[in-house]
Amino acid sequence: MCNFWVVCLGFRWDINWLIYYVRTVNLKNCLCGFEKSKHLCRPDQRDALWEFKSEFYVQQSPFSGITGDEKTKRWRNNTDCCSWDGVSCDPKTGKVIELDLMNCNLNGPLRSNSSLFRLRHLQSLELGNNNLSGVLPDSIGELKYLTDLSLGGCKFFGKIPSSIGNLSHLTNLDLSSGFTGEMPDSLGNLNRLKELLLVTKLSGKFPYVLLNLSELIWIDLRSNFEGMLPSNISSLSKLEYFNIAGNSFSGSVPSSLFMIPSLVRLHLERNAFSSILEIENISSSSGLGSLSLGENNFNGPIPGFISKLVGLWFLDLSFWNTRRGMVDFSIFSHLKSLRLLDLSYLNTRSMVDLSLFSHLMSLSSLDLSGIKVKINSTLNLPLPIETLALSSCNIVEFPKFLKTKTNLSYLDISANQIEGQVPEWLWRLPFLRYLNISQNSFSGFEGSADVIQSSAKTMLDISSNAFEDFPLLPNSLMFFSGSDNGFSGEIPRRLCEFLALDTLVLSNNNFSGSIPRCFNNFNTTLSILHLQNNSLSGVFPEESISDHLRSFDVGHNKLSGELPKSLINCSQLEFLNVEDNRISDKFPFWLSSLPNLQILVLRSNEFYGPITSLGDSLSFPKLRIFDISRNYFTGVLPTDYFAGWSAMSSVVDFVDNTPIRFAGRGSGYYHNSVGLTNKGLNMELVGSGFTIYKTIDVSENRFQGDIPESICFLKELIVLNMSNNAFTGHISPYLANLTNLQSLDLSKNGLSGEIPPELGKLTFLAWMNFSYNNIEGPIPQGTQIQSQNISSFAENPGLCGAPLQKTCGGKKEEEATEYEEDEDQVFSWIAAAIGYVPGVVCGLTIGHILASYKHDWFMRIFHFSS
């Protein structure tokens, strides 16, 4: 409309001409050049936006390289807010109708009185992929004109507010955050909704209210739902995308789901479905293009109707249990459009001939791991194959047909029986980035230094082979694992020249000498360094610690000196293991400043002195494994010592971020591992165990005094080992608050008094040891306690009752029974009080503590509990 301005310039500035244009062509648009000097944005809208920006703090992303928020950083308070990045206004009213601040590094809670909710005419709100935390306020329901709401990738928790159901204009809703509880029924009011993303931690049965939302096209419910899918799910007749992967749905997959004519993508993987009804009348003209049924409990033959889905371009049937039956692999030859096929770990005795897939001319990704594969020496597979996984396929010779696969980018032939040298031509494949040859019997690489070093490989796993001489490696490596070989001598210094190296794993070899000083000099991005189970010695050089470290494991070596204090700069550090070395140092209090530390293992070294610092509280909010056993630590642990250890006191899910998985399944992983004493036995914790176990082990030190009462806060604790110290005093009955405890070892101390009968109510407590103390009185009645071995109570002269042979005196036994009944009543009252007042986690213990400790301690405890 502004092209009238050109016309205006062609006329003399005569008032009559202006009147003429105003009357005849509405010169309002002709004067748009003047309007540009005015602000379209209303002042109240600008103020609300400006205040909203100030409600959060912005921090630099450590990985993206983005400094703060590039959008709001360019906002200026004296300019038109409708021109601000991420802001759109209604051109007629000047009201803000769209706000897009995704990926802006915003940190902090979204308050219920946030100025955001003054932007009442918002139609689109996108705040995804920020660090917005806390509970999503009910005030969100006041933005009643919203059609698009995206909060995915934030850190909200708690329940989804029912007020979301007030947003009746919504067509797109993404609440993929940390929400828990069940889906509110009010979501059934959103009858215009077309896209729903709830990749959260919601639980309960399938939300039947969704069946009322007939306009739904896209459903993504990757959460924690269980039960069965409704048989009338076909009422969602417009559905094109349905993803419920990673839930706990069970029973049969309703055949009606496959009959929705518009359905294109169906993802049911990683559930507990057990059967699929054979569908006789499914049409070969079905529009289904992507079908993922992997990692369920399906058993029996693979359904024949799959061969009729000729439009499939993606098919995942992994981990199907055919009960060791035979599989007719020819049914897949009908699926000419297939581009990705995953048949890994079918439980079958069939052998598949690779030539069977020669006619699938679009196939670019094939996973046959876990199946016996036949590969003829003359095989020519004319496929544009890019990703090939043949792990655990009983292959004894390197597949020669791969020599011509110039499009190959990912190859996994791990866990086979291939010997000898890795062929030279493999290094010449131009696009091959990921190569996993682990768990074979390779002994070396063919090829000249120029060919190997100029190869484009970025991820290379040669672990668990027969290498003795350290090989030449591609200079482009980002991930290298050479663990479990026969390497010896010093760690090659040339590893420091790999500028892109992010992950280096050289565990379980025979390396000796010192750790190279050059790691951090050149590799500023090294985030995972694992050198455990070698014979490395000397002091760990401070300058080799990369600020980007997330996982650092040098356990089971011969390192000495102090713990490198440069670790304090590793703000992303999650896993630290230096067990079984000769490190001599005081307790590293400075580690409590690392905000992401989850696992700390200092066991079997020569650490000494107290683990408390006068005047300083020690708080590890994310710590889940704390093992300082077998050292020389001394002193008394304050009663509030564990008061700030939040991850062990509440149900907080953490993902083990350090496992590496680039592609494929199974052998494409690398996990942390650490030793652990549980139920009196040494065990190795690997992989998913890190997300389960929450343990404290301070055994075999020289601690004295009472066991800290604040340990009763750690109600998610699974293993508690305080044995082989000099603890005294009574065993607190409030250890019964640790309802998830499975293993308790208090042996070889100076504890006195009786075993609290409340411990008999810990239903998960399968192993306990009270031996070698001064405990007396009757052993409490209860299946968990009395099922223990007699050795668990040995060398306590005053103990009596089963399972010991020593009986308690009649009168004494009667008094003990009355005492137990009284204690049961008191404990039941405390439990009721705790249930009624959630902030008071440890009940009367706090009252006892308050009688002898300062007011500031009370304030810290109260703040933690609330």
mmCIF file of N, CA, C and O in Angstrom, residues 14 172 317 343 470 505 549 611 615 619 714 754 775 839 856:
data_model
loop_
_atom_site.group_PDB
_atom_site.id
_atom_site.type_symbol
_atom_site.label_atom_id
_atom_site.label_comp_id
_atom_site.label_asym_id
_atom_site.label_seq_id
_atom_site.Cartn_x
_atom_site.Cartn_y
_atom_site.Cartn_z
ATOM 1 N N ASP A 14 0.087 20.726 -2.886
ATOM 2 C CA ASP A 14 -1.057 21.626 -2.848
ATOM 3 C C ASP A 14 -2.120 20.982 -1.992
ATOM 4 O O ASP A 14 -2.445 19.808 -2.158
ATOM 5 N N ASN A 172 -2.174 -26.262 18.524
ATOM 6 C CA ASN A 172 -0.878 -26.915 18.699
ATOM 7 C C ASN A 172 -0.420 -26.740 20.142
ATOM 8 O O ASN A 172 -0.334 -25.614 20.640
ATOM 9 N N LEU A 317 11.225 -54.093 13.709
ATOM 10 C CA LEU A 317 10.657 -55.266 14.386
ATOM 11 C C LEU A 317 11.676 -55.858 15.363
ATOM 12 O O LEU A 317 11.623 -57.044 15.687
ATOM 13 N N LEU A 343 15.765 -55.417 11.946
ATOM 14 C CA LEU A 343 15.325 -56.754 12.358
ATOM 15 C C LEU A 343 16.244 -57.304 13.443
ATOM 16 O O LEU A 343 16.324 -58.521 13.641
ATOM 17 N N PHE A 470 50.046 -49.851 19.696
ATOM 18 C CA PHE A 470 49.038 -48.808 19.511
ATOM 19 C C PHE A 470 49.051 -48.361 18.046
ATOM 20 O O PHE A 470 50.091 -47.989 17.512
ATOM 21 N N VAL A 505 38.780 -43.284 25.642
ATOM 22 C CA VAL A 505 38.620 -44.402 26.568
ATOM 23 C C VAL A 505 39.748 -45.401 26.310
ATOM 24 O O VAL A 505 39.801 -46.023 25.247
ATOM 25 N N LEU A 549 35.302 -31.296 30.899
ATOM 26 C CA LEU A 549 35.121 -32.665 31.379
ATOM 27 C C LEU A 549 33.743 -32.880 31.986
ATOM 28 O O LEU A 549 33.283 -32.103 32.816
ATOM 29 N N ILE A 611 36.042 -34.634 57.077
ATOM 30 C CA ILE A 611 35.312 -34.329 55.842
ATOM 31 C C ILE A 611 34.291 -33.219 56.096
ATOM 32 O O ILE A 611 33.335 -33.047 55.353
ATOM 33 N N GLY A 615 32.378 -23.988 59.855
ATOM 34 C CA GLY A 615 31.670 -22.810 59.376
ATOM 35 C C GLY A 615 31.112 -22.942 57.972
ATOM 36 O O GLY A 615 30.357 -22.089 57.524
ATOM 37 N N SER A 619 27.251 -29.169 50.691
ATOM 38 C CA SER A 619 26.006 -29.527 50.021
ATOM 39 C C SER A 619 26.319 -30.074 48.633
ATOM 40 O O SER A 619 27.003 -29.427 47.838
ATOM 41 N N LEU A 714 17.445 -38.763 53.740
ATOM 42 C CA LEU A 714 17.820 -39.361 52.456
ATOM 43 C C LEU A 714 16.930 -40.562 52.153
ATOM 44 O O LEU A 714 17.384 -41.698 52.033
ATOM 45 N N GLU A 754 19.574 -50.568 71.624
ATOM 46 C CA GLU A 754 18.866 -51.657 70.971
ATOM 47 C C GLU A 754 18.715 -51.408 69.476
ATOM 48 O O GLU A 754 18.868 -50.279 69.005
ATOM 49 N N ILE A 775 25.564 -53.590 70.909
ATOM 50 C CA ILE A 775 24.106 -53.539 70.893
ATOM 51 C C ILE A 775 23.560 -54.608 71.831
ATOM 52 O O ILE A 775 24.124 -55.709 71.960
ATOM 53 N N GLY A 839 6.386 -30.916 55.269
ATOM 54 C CA GLY A 839 7.698 -30.290 55.443
ATOM 55 C C GLY A 839 8.522 -30.917 56.543
ATOM 56 O O GLY A 839 9.726 -30.786 56.565
ATOM 57 N N ASP A 856 20.327 -21.116 63.792
ATOM 58 C CA ASP A 856 20.617 -21.079 62.357
ATOM 59 C C ASP A 856 20.570 -22.477 61.756
ATOM 60 O O ASP A 856 20.224 -22.656 60.591
#
